[in-house]
Short mmCIF file of C-alpha atoms and ligand atoms in Angstrom, two decimals:
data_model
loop_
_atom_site.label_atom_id
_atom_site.label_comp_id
_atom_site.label_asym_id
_atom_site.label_seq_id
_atom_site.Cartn_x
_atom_site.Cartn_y
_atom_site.Cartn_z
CA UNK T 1380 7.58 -3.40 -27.23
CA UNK T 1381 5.90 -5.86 -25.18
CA UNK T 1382 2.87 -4.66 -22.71
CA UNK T 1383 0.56 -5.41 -20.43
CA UNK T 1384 -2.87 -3.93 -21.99
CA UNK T 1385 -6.26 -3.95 -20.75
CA UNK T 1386 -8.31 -5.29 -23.80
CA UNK T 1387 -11.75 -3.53 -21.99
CA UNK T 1388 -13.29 -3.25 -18.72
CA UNK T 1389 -13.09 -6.81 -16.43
CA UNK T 1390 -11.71 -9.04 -14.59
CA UNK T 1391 -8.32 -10.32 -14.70
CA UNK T 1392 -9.15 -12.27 -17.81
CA UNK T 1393 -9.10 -8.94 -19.75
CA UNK T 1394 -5.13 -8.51 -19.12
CA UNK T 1395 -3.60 -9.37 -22.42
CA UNK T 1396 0.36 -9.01 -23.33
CA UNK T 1397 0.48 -7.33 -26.96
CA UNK T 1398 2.71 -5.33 -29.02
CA UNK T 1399 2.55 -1.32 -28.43
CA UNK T 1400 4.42 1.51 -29.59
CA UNK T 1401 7.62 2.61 -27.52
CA UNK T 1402 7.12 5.78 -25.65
CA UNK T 1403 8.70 8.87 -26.30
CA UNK T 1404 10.03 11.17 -23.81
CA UNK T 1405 8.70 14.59 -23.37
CA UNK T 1406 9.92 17.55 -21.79
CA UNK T 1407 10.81 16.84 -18.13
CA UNK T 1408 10.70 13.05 -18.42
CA UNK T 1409 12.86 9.95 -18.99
CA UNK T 1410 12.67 6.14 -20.56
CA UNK T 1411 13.14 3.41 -18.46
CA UNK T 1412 14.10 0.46 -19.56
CA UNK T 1413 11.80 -1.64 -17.24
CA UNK T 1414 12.55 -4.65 -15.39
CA UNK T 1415 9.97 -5.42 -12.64
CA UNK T 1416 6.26 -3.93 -12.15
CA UNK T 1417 4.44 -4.39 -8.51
CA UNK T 1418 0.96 -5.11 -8.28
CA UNK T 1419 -1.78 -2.98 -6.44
CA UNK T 1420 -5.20 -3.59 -5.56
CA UNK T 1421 -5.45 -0.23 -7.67
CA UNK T 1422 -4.89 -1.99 -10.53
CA UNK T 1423 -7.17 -4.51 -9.60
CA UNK T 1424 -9.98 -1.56 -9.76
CA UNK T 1425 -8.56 -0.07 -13.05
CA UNK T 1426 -8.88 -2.88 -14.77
CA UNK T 1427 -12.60 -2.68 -14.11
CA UNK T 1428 -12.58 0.76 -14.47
CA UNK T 1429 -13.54 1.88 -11.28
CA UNK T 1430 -10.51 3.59 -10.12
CA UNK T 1431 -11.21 7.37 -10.60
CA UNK T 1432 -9.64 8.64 -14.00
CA UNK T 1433 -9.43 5.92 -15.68
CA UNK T 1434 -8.72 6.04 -19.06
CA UNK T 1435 -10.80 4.14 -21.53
CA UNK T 1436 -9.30 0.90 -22.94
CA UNK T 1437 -6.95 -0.29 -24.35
CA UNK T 1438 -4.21 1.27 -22.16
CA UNK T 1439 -1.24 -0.33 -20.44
CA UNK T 1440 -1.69 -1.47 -17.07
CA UNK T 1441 0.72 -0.93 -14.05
CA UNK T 1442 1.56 1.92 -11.39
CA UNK T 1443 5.03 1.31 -9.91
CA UNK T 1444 7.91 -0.38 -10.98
CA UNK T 1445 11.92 -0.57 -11.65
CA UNK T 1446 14.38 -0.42 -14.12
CA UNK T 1447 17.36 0.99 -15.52
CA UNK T 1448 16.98 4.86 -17.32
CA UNK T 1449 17.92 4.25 -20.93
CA UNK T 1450 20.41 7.05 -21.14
CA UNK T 1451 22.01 7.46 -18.30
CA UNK T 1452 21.65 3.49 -16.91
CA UNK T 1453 20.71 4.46 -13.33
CA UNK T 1454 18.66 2.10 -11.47
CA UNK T 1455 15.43 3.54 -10.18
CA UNK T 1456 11.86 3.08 -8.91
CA UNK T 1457 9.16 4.90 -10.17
CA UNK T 1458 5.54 5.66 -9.72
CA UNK T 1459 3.05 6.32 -12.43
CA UNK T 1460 -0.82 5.91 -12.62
CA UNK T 1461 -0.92 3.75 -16.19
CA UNK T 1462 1.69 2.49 -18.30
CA UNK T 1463 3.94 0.85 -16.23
CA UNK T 1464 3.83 -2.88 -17.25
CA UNK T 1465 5.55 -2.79 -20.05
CA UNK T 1466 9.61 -2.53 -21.96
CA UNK T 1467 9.77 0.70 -21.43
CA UNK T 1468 8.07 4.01 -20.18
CA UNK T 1469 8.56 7.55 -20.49
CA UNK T 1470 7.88 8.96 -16.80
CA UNK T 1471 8.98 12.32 -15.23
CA UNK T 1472 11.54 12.36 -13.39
CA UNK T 1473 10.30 13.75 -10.79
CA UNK T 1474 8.49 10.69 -9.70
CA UNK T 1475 11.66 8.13 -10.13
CA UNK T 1476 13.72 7.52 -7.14
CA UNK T 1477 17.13 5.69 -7.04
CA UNK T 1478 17.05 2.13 -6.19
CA UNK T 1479 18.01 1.19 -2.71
CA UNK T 1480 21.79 0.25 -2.55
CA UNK T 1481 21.88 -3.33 -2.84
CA UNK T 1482 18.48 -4.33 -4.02
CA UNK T 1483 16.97 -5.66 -7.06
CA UNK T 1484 14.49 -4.30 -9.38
CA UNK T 1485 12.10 -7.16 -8.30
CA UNK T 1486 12.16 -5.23 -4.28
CA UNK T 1487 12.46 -2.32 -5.59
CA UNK T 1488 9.22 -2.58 -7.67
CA UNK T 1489 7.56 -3.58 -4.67
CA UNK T 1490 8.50 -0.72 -2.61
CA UNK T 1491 6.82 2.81 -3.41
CA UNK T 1492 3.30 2.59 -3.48
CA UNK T 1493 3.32 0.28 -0.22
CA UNK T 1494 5.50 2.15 2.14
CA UNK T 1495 5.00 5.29 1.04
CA UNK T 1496 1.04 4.87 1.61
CA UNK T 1497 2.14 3.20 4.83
CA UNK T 1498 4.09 6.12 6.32
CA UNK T 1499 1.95 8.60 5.32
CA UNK T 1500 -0.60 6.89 7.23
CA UNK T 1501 1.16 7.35 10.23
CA UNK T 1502 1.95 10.76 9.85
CA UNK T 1503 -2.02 11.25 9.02
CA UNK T 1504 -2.13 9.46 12.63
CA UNK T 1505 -0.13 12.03 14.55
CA UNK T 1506 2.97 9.23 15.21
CA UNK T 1507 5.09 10.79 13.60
CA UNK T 1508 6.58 14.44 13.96
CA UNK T 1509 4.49 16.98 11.95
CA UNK T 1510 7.28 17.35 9.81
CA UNK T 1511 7.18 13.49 9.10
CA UNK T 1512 10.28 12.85 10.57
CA UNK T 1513 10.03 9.52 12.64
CA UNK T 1514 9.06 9.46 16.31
CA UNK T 1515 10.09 6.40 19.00
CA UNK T 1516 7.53 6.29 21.06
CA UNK T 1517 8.22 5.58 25.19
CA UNK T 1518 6.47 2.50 26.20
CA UNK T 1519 4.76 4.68 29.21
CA UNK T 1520 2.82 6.64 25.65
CA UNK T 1521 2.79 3.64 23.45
CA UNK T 1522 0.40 4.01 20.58
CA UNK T 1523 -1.89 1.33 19.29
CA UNK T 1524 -2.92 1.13 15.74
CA UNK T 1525 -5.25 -1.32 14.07
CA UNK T 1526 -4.45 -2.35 10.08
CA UNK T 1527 -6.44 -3.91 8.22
CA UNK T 1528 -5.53 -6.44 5.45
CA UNK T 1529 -2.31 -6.51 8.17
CA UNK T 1530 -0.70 -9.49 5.33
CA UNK T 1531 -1.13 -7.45 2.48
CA UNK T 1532 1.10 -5.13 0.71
CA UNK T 1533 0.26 -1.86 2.52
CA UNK T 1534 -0.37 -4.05 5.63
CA UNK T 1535 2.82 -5.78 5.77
CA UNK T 1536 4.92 -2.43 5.32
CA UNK T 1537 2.97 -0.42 8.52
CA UNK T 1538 3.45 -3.98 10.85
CA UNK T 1539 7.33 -3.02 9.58
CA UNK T 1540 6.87 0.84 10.11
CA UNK T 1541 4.99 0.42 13.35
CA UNK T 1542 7.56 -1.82 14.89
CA UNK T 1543 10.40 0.84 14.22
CA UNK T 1544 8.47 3.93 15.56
CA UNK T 1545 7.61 1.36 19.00
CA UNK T 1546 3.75 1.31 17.69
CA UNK T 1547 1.70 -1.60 19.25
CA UNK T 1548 -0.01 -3.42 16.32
CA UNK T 1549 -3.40 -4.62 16.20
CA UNK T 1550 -3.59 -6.30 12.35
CA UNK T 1551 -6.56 -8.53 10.78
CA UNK T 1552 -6.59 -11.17 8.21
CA UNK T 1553 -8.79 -13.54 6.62
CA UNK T 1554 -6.35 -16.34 7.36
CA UNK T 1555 -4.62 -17.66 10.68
CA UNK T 1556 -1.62 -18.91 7.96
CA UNK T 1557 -1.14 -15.30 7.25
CA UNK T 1558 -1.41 -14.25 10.75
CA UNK T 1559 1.72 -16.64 11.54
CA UNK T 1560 3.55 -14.84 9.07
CA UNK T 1561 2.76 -10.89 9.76
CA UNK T 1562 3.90 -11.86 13.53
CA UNK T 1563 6.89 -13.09 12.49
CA UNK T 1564 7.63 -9.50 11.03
CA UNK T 1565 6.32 -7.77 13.84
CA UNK T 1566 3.02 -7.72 14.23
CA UNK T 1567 1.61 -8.00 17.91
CA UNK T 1568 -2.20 -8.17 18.22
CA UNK T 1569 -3.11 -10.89 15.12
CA UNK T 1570 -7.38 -10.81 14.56
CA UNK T 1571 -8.73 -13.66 12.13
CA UNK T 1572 -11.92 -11.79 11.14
CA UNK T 1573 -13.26 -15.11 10.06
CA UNK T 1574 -13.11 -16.52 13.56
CA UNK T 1575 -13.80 -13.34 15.75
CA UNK T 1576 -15.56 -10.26 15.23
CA UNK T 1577 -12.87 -7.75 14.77
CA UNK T 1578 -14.63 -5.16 16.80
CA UNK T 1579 -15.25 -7.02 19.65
CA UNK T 1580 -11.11 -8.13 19.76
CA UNK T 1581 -9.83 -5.08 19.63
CA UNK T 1582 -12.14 -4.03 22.64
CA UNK T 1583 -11.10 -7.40 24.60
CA UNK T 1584 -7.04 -6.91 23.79
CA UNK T 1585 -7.29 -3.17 24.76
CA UNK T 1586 -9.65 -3.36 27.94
CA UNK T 1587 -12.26 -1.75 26.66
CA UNK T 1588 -10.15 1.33 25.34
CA UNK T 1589 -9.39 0.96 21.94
CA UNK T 1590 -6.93 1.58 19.86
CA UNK T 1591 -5.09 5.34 18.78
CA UNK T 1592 -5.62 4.60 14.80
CA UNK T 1593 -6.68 2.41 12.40
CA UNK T 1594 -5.88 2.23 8.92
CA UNK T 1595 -8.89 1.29 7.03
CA UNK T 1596 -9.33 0.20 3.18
CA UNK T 1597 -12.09 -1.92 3.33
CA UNK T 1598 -14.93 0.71 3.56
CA UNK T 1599 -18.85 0.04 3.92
CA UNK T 1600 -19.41 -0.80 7.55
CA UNK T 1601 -15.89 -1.43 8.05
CA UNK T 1602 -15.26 2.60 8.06
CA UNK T 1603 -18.38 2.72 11.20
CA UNK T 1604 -16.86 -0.38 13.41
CA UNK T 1605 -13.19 0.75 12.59
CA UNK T 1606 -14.08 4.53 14.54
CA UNK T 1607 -15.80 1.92 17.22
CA UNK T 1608 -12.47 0.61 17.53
CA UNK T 1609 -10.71 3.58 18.50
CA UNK T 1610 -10.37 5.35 22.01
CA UNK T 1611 -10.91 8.89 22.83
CA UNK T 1612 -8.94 11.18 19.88
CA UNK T 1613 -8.53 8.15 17.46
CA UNK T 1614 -8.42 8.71 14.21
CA UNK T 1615 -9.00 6.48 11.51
CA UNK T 1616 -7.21 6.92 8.44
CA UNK T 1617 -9.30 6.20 5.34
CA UNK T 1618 -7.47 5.35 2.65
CA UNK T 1619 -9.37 2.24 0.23
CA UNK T 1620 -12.52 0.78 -0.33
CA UNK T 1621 -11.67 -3.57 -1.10
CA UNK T 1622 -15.43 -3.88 -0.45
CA UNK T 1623 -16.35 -1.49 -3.59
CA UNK T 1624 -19.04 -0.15 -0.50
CA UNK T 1625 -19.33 3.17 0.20
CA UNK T 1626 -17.74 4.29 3.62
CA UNK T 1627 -20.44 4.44 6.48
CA UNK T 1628 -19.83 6.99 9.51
CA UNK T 1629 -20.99 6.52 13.07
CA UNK T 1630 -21.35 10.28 13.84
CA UNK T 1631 -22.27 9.19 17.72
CA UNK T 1632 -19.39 7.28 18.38
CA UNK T 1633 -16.67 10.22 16.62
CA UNK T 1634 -18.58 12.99 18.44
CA UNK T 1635 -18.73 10.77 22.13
CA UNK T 1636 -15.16 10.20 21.67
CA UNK T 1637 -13.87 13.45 20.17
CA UNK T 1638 -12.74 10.94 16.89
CA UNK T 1639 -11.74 12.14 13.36
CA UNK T 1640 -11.43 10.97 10.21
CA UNK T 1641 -8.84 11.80 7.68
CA UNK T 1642 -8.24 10.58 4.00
CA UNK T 1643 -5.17 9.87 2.75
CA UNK T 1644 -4.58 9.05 -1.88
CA UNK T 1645 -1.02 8.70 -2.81
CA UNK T 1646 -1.98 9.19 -6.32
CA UNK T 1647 -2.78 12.63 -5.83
CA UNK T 1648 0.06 13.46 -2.68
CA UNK T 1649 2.61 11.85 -5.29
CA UNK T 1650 2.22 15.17 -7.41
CA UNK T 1651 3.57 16.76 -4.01
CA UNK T 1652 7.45 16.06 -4.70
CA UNK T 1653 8.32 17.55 -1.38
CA UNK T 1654 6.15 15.61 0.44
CA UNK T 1655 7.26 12.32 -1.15
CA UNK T 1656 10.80 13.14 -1.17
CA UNK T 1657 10.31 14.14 2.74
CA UNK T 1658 8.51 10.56 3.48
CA UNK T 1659 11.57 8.68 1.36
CA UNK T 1660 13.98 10.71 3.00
CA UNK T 1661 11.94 9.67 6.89
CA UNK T 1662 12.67 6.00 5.78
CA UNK T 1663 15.87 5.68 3.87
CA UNK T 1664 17.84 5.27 7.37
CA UNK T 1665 15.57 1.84 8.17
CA UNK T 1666 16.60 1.08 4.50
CA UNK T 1667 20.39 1.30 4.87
CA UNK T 1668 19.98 -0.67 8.48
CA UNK T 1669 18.14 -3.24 6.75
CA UNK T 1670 15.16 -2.88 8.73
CA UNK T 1671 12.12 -2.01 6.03
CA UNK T 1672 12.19 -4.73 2.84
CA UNK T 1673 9.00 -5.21 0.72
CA UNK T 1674 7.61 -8.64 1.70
CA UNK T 1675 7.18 -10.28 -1.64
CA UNK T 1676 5.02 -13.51 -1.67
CA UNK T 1677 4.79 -14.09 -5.84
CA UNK T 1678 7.00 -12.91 -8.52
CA UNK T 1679 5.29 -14.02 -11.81
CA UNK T 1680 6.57 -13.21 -15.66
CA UNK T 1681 4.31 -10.16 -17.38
CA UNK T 1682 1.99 -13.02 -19.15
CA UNK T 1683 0.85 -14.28 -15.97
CA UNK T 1684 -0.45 -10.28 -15.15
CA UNK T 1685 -4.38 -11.97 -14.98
CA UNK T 1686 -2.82 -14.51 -12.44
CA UNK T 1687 -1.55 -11.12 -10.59
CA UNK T 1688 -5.19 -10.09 -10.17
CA UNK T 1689 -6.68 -12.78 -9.39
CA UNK T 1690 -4.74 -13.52 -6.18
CA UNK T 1691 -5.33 -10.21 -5.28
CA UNK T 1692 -8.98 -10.23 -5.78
CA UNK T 1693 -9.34 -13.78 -4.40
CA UNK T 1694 -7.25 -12.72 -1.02
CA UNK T 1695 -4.73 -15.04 -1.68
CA UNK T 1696 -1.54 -13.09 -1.63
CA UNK T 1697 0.35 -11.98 0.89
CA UNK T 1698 2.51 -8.75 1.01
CA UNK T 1699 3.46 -7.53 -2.53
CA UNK T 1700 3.13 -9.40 -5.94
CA UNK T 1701 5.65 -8.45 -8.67
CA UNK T 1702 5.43 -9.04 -12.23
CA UNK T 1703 9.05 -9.27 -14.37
CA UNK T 1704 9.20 -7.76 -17.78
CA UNK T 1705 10.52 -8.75 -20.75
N1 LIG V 1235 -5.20 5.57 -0.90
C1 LIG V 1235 -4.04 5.16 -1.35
O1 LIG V 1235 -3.20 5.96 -1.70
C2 LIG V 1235 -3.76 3.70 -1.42
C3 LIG V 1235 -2.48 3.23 -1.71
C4 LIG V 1235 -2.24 1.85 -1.71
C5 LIG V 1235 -3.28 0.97 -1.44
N2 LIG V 1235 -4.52 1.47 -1.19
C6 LIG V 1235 -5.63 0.58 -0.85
O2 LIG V 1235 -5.19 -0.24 0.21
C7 LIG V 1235 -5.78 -1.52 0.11
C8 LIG V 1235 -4.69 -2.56 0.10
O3 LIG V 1235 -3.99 -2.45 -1.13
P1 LIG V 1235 -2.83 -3.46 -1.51
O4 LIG V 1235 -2.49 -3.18 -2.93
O5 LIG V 1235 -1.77 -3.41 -0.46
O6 LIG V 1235 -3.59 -4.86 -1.47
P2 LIG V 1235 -3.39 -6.04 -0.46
O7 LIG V 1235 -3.67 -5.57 0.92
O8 LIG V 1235 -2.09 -6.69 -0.73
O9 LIG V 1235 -4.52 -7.06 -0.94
C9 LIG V 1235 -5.82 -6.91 -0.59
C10 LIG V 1235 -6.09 -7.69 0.73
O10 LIG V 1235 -7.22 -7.11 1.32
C11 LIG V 1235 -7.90 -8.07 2.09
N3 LIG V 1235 -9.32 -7.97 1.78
C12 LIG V 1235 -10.28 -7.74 2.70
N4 LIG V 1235 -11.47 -7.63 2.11
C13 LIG V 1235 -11.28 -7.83 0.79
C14 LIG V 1235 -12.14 -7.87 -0.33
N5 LIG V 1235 -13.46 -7.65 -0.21
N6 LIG V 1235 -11.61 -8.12 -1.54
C15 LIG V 1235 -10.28 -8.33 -1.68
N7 LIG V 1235 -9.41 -8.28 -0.64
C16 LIG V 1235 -9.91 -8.05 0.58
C17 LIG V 1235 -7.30 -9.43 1.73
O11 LIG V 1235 -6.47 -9.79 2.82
P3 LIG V 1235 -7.03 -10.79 3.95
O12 LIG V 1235 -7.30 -12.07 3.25
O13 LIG V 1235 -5.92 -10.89 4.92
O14 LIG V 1235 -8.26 -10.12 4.49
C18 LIG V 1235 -6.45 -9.14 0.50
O15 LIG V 1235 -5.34 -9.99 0.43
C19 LIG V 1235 -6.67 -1.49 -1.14
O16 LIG V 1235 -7.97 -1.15 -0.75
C20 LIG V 1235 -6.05 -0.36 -1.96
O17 LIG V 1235 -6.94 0.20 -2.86
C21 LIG V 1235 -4.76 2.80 -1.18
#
């Protein structure tokens, strides 16, 4: 079968398509026939073999994706840490969820990793219930969040969640083009970072408050100015580091404003099926209504996988890049 392999540790250049065995399932798992793979900045990282646990090269490439279960032909959408760009993959089944009723495997590959991360991010945030179930806020106790990389995948699937649990959104880009689209999906409070010093914004827009939460994946001194972003209980939810810097901590400002910081790694809450099933089961009525779709800005074939990176790494994507296989 055909696969997306990473030759050695690199760049996107390192992404070759070459012939690997089929997989086999084992005990408690399932081959799917795959049809679509979407793109994370986690692959980005494994590629270079930075991500934690990676394994050593050559190994296939790709975390979620969609397809059709060889036996049984159900459509589903699964999530795996390696393997997933490529014919066919043995996953557990466990970690494969149907495919929402009416979409294709292209959305559907672009879903999992993006709004689960997203949701759980709120919940980290205290907007929604403890037991994750979805909270409308009043406007007299509206929340404020600020996301960063608000045009991105994760980004562009909190702007969606935000807007249905009636969270104001505070989101940054590099790019005013990207702004124009995020608003157009929601997003109230847009901050070109190359323009305006992010900090200073969120400060202006807020009156000197700040904001309830921020979702923060850049790290460095990102994780210091995102806490001085936040107003009295704020937490900011850490959950990526796009920099490749360490996170820095401004102890002062967390304890003068009672602030915490929490973590948040889908790769290791995915082993929680409970958990994930609760967060999928939090969203599926938005799904039905229509009112959470992956925005998808480039669906390339597997041989353009290096392409995949590249946008990624050069921050010219926006929302969720899908590969199609085969
Ligand atoms: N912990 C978890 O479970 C989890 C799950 C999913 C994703 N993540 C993390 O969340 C972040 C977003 O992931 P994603 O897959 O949705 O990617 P993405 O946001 O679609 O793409 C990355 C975006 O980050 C922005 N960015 C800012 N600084 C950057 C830098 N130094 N290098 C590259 N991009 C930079 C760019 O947007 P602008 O041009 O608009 O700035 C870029 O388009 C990543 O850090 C990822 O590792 C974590």
């Amino acid at each position: 079968m055909k696969a997306v392999v990473v030759t050695r540790p690199g760049g996107p250049e390192v992404l070759q398509v070459q012939d690997m065995p089929e997989p086999h399932a084992k005990p408690g798992e399932v081959v799917v026939r795959v049809e679509a793979v979407g793109i994370n900045f986690a692959d980005t990282m494994s590629t270079h073999g930075t991500y934690p646990g990676t394994p050593q090269p050559p190994f296939i490439s790709g975390r979620e994706f969609a397809g059709v279960v060889e036996d049984s032909g159900v459509r589903v959408m699964g999530y795996t840490q390696y393997g997933a760009a490529a014919e066919k993959n043995a996953i557990k089944e466990k970690l494969l969820w149907p495919q929402p009723k009416g979409w294709t495997s292209v959305q559907s590959a672009a879903f999992p990793v993006i709004f689960l991360t997203a949701y759980l991010a709120y919940w980290k945030a205290g907007m929604t219930s403890d037991a994750m179930e979805p909270i409308l806020w009043p406007a007299e106790h509206k929340k404020r969040v600020l996301i960063h990389a608000a045009a991105g995948g994760v980004g562009t699937a909190a702007i969606q969640i935000g807007k249905l649990l009636g969270v104001e959104t505070y989101g940054t880009s590099s790019s005013e083009e990207k702004l124009d689209r995020v608003k157009q999906l929601g997003l109230d409070h847009g901050i070109n970072y190359r323009e305006v010093d992010y900090e200073k914004r969120v400060l202006e827009l807020t009156n000197g408050e700040g904001v309830d939460a921020v979702f923060e994946m850049l790290g460095g001194e990102h994780t210091a100015k995102s806490l001085r972003c936040c107003r009295s209980f704020g937490r900011v939810i850490i959950y990526g580091t796009a920099t490749g810097q360490r996170q820095q901590f401004d102890a002062g400002v967390m304890m003068g404003k009672s602030l915490s910081a929490h973590g948040l790694w889908l790769s290791v809450l995915s082993k929680d099926s409970e958990l994930i099933q609760r967060c999928l089961h939090a969203m599926q009525p938005w799904i039905e209504q229509g009112h959470l779709h992956p925005e998808i800005g480039h669906v390339l074939p597997m041989e353009q996988a290096g392409e995949a990176h590249r946008l990624l790494l050069q921050r010219a994507n926006y929302g969720k890049i899908v590969l199609t296989i085969g």
